[in-house]
Every structure is written in structure tokens, then in C-alpha cells.
Amino acid sequence: MIALGIDPGSRRCGYGVVAREGTRLVVLASGVLVPGADRPMAERLARILEGLAEVIRRSGPAEVSVEQVFCGVSARSALVLGQARGVALAAAAQAGLPVFEYAPSEVKLAFTGSGRASKDQMLRTARMLLGAAPDLSDEADALAVAVCHLARRAGRLALPSVRNVAVAVPSAGRAREDAVAPVPARDRAARAAARLRPSRRDHRRLA
């Protein structure tokens, strides 16, 4: 299973391609696309689109994961970041790949064990967990998004199906009635884990 993680940005766009081989995580490619801060926004976005398309062509991921916009940024920053995210989604759609989105805190939690990890923690974890040596936090963040997706994906595949089953309960001197069997504690835990599923958008229909 190969996943492409993207940390979108109009000035720097990080990408990380990670493969799961059994219990091992292997970095196939990673880096930062720098379109040039002095260029017009439209040209920067076009260059990022071309760069991501080339990364997808070379690495052949099966799925793409993108970090969601952090709610604490300013309205102007959120707008610019939203444009960069749109380019990332467009690159995945052009390649016919499904896209999964994760909140920044969820990515940090899955990668470092702390939802408030600093940039230095993200860089250190990338070196220790993956043996990678990212120069910029954008690259480490993109690797973290890919790792988060692979971890959540494995968790979803391992979850048992959970549903309430109506059973007939006999009652002395009365007709049998349908009742819902109580949900075991193990299934309740599985339900809680299922809430960690990322939002999924199939952008292939838009291509």
C-alpha cells in the first residue's frame, strides 16, 4: 500500500510518499515544492500542480491524504491555504486517486503521540520513525500525513463490523417480543475507534 501525503502551501508544498510493507513503513520519496515566492499566485499554483502531478507519476500512490485547514489561521491565510489545497485535490483528481483529509491535530497525534507536537518534534519523529532526514517542516508534515493515513487505514480494515441485532426474547405467559441485544464492551470500543475515520471525498468524479 502506497500513500502520498501532502502538506499544502502556496509558497512551499511538502509531499511524502510512504509505503506499508507488512509492519514496516518505507519512505519512497519526499521533498518540498518551492514555486517561487516572487511569482504571481496563479503561476505558483500552476507550478505546484505540475510538481504534484510529476510526483504522482513517478511514485504511483494508490491513495492521497491531505491536511485540512487549521481553524486558528487568519481569514486571509485560510483563503490562500484553501487555494493551495484545491491544487492538491486537483492533482489527485487528475490521476483518478481517492483523497482522504485529516485534521492537523489528528496527524500529529498519529505521528508523534501528541496532538500538540511542535515542528521540531515532527522533524525528530520523521528521523526516528522513518529514517528520513527532512530539511523543512513542510516535508516532515507531509510524511506525517501519509503515515497517519496508513495507520488509520489499517485500523479501519481491522475493525469488526458492529451493528445491533434484533432478537426474540421469550416472556412467560406473553407473546415473544423483539428486543435489541445489548452491545458488548468490545463492540462499543470498536464503535469509538470507527469515529476516527477520516472524511473521504472521491474527486475522481470531478475529473
XYZ file of C-alpha atoms in Angstrom:
207
model
C 0.000 0.000 0.000
C 1.494 3.339 -1.089
C 0.118 6.640 0.177
C 1.003 10.187 -0.820
C 0.771 12.764 1.953
C 0.561 16.450 1.059
C 1.132 19.465 3.293
C -0.301 22.185 1.023
C 1.034 25.712 0.814
C 1.339 28.392 -1.851
C 4.996 29.174 -1.081
C 6.113 25.690 -0.004
C 4.187 22.473 -0.613
C 5.510 19.421 1.163
C 4.983 15.895 -0.136
C 5.814 12.469 1.234
C 5.279 9.063 -0.348
C 5.241 6.218 2.181
C 4.703 2.508 1.569
C 3.491 -0.023 4.121
C 5.329 -3.314 3.743
C 3.912 -5.622 6.365
C 4.644 -3.840 9.637
C 7.335 -1.606 8.122
C 6.937 1.920 6.793
C 9.251 2.819 3.932
C 9.746 6.313 2.512
C 9.776 6.161 -1.277
C 10.026 9.889 -1.945
C 9.704 13.180 -0.102
C 10.519 16.816 -0.567
C 9.188 20.345 -0.840
C 7.898 22.083 -3.950
C 9.006 25.738 -3.965
C 7.353 27.587 -6.869
C 8.984 30.940 -6.086
C 7.618 33.447 -3.591
C 8.105 36.355 -6.014
C 5.858 34.850 -8.683
C 2.138 35.669 -9.074
C -0.238 33.393 -7.152
C -1.707 31.832 -10.288
C 1.741 30.890 -11.554
C 2.754 29.444 -8.195
C -0.356 27.274 -8.074
C 0.248 26.081 -11.635
C 3.800 25.079 -10.758
C 2.642 23.199 -7.662
C 0.043 21.347 -9.754
C 2.708 20.325 -12.245
C 5.063 19.258 -9.474
C 2.472 17.123 -7.681
C 1.434 15.533 -10.978
C 5.060 14.549 -11.555
C 5.381 13.137 -8.017
C 2.257 11.029 -8.568
C 3.504 9.841 -11.944
C 6.883 8.773 -10.553
C 5.791 7.185 -7.265
C 2.444 5.628 -8.229
C 0.479 6.046 -4.967
C -2.859 4.290 -4.536
C -4.374 6.962 -2.274
C -3.731 10.602 -1.410
C -4.044 12.184 2.033
C -4.183 15.951 2.569
C -4.071 18.017 5.739
C -7.149 20.113 6.440
C -7.060 23.868 7.020
C -6.204 24.770 10.615
C -9.116 26.720 12.099
C -6.858 29.099 14.025
C -5.304 30.811 10.992
C -6.458 34.214 9.813
C -9.141 34.584 7.160
C -6.582 35.727 4.574
C -4.193 32.874 5.356
C -7.072 30.371 5.272
C -8.078 31.635 1.824
C -4.560 31.256 0.432
C -4.149 27.854 2.050
C -7.518 26.798 0.651
C -6.319 27.634 -2.845
C -3.212 25.516 -2.346
C -5.330 22.645 -1.022
C -7.537 22.940 -4.092
C -4.499 22.393 -6.283
C -3.553 19.286 -4.279
C -7.073 17.909 -4.676
C -6.998 18.689 -8.400
C -3.709 16.819 -8.831
C -5.205 13.744 -7.172
C -8.393 14.028 -9.240
C -6.432 14.252 -12.494
C -4.709 10.987 -11.569
C -8.014 9.357 -10.600
C -6.942 8.819 -6.983
C -9.195 8.906 -3.886
C -8.467 11.673 -1.379
C -8.631 11.470 2.419
C -8.467 14.523 4.663
C -7.153 14.763 8.223
C -7.144 17.492 10.848
C -3.666 18.753 11.845
C -4.129 17.579 15.450
C -5.052 14.068 14.282
C -1.950 13.923 12.084
C 0.308 14.991 14.966
C -1.321 12.518 17.338
C -0.898 9.585 14.947
C 2.696 10.548 14.129
C 4.162 11.614 17.476
C 1.591 10.565 20.072
C 0.788 14.200 20.866
C -1.851 16.301 19.124
C 0.136 19.448 20.007
C 3.539 18.374 18.730
C 5.913 21.161 17.713
C 7.679 21.426 14.376
C 10.891 20.183 15.991
C 9.051 17.125 17.328
C 7.695 16.383 13.860
C 11.200 16.601 12.370
C 12.684 14.360 15.082
C 9.919 11.775 14.695
C 10.443 11.663 10.924
C 14.099 10.850 11.527
C 13.489 8.262 14.250
C 10.375 6.558 12.858
C 11.133 6.632 9.148
C 14.883 7.173 8.959
C 14.181 10.228 6.811
C 16.117 13.465 7.092
C 13.739 16.257 6.049
C 15.275 19.722 5.887
C 11.979 21.597 6.279
C 8.948 21.041 8.493
C 6.725 21.015 5.377
C 8.365 17.767 4.283
C 8.078 16.227 7.757
C 4.410 17.258 7.952
C 3.682 15.651 4.577
C 5.317 12.392 5.686
C 3.237 12.561 8.861
C 0.020 12.935 6.830
C 0.914 9.815 4.824
C 1.765 7.843 7.976
C -1.463 8.990 9.647
C -3.469 7.749 6.678
C -1.744 4.361 6.615
C -2.320 3.974 10.361
C -5.988 4.945 10.173
C -6.488 2.778 7.093
C -5.038 -0.279 8.834
C -7.272 0.406 11.823
C -10.366 0.619 9.653
C -9.569 -2.664 7.903
C -9.058 -4.372 11.265
C -12.348 -3.202 12.770
C -15.063 -5.849 13.089
C -18.492 -4.997 11.759
C -20.614 -3.523 14.546
C -24.386 -3.454 14.487
C -27.330 -4.049 16.778
C -29.130 -7.316 16.142
C -32.831 -7.679 16.949
C -33.531 -10.917 18.756
C -36.703 -12.559 20.004
C -36.895 -12.601 23.785
C -39.420 -15.079 25.236
C -41.605 -13.852 28.071
C -43.533 -16.249 30.328
C -47.280 -16.088 29.667
C -46.851 -13.417 26.957
C -46.131 -13.351 23.249
C -42.482 -13.093 22.330
C -41.254 -9.563 21.720
C -38.435 -8.212 19.604
C -35.689 -6.568 21.617
C -32.272 -5.202 20.837
C -29.399 -7.182 22.262
C -27.006 -5.151 24.429
C -23.786 -4.123 22.710
C -20.717 -5.772 24.287
C -17.945 -3.517 25.639
C -15.593 -4.698 22.878
C -18.046 -3.564 20.204
C -18.527 -0.233 21.944
C -14.777 0.281 21.779
C -14.828 -0.613 18.091
C -17.534 1.982 17.515
C -15.436 4.605 19.235
C -12.452 3.719 17.085
C -14.612 3.913 13.976
C -15.220 7.594 14.692
C -11.576 8.204 13.818
C -12.341 7.533 10.181
C -11.225 10.447 8.011
C -13.571 12.364 5.769
C -13.303 10.882 2.290
C -14.069 12.618 -0.937
C -13.942 10.796 -4.226
C -12.576 13.510 -6.505
C -12.345 11.129 -9.426
C -15.937 12.039 -10.317
C -14.889 15.651 -10.786
C -12.014 14.874 -13.127
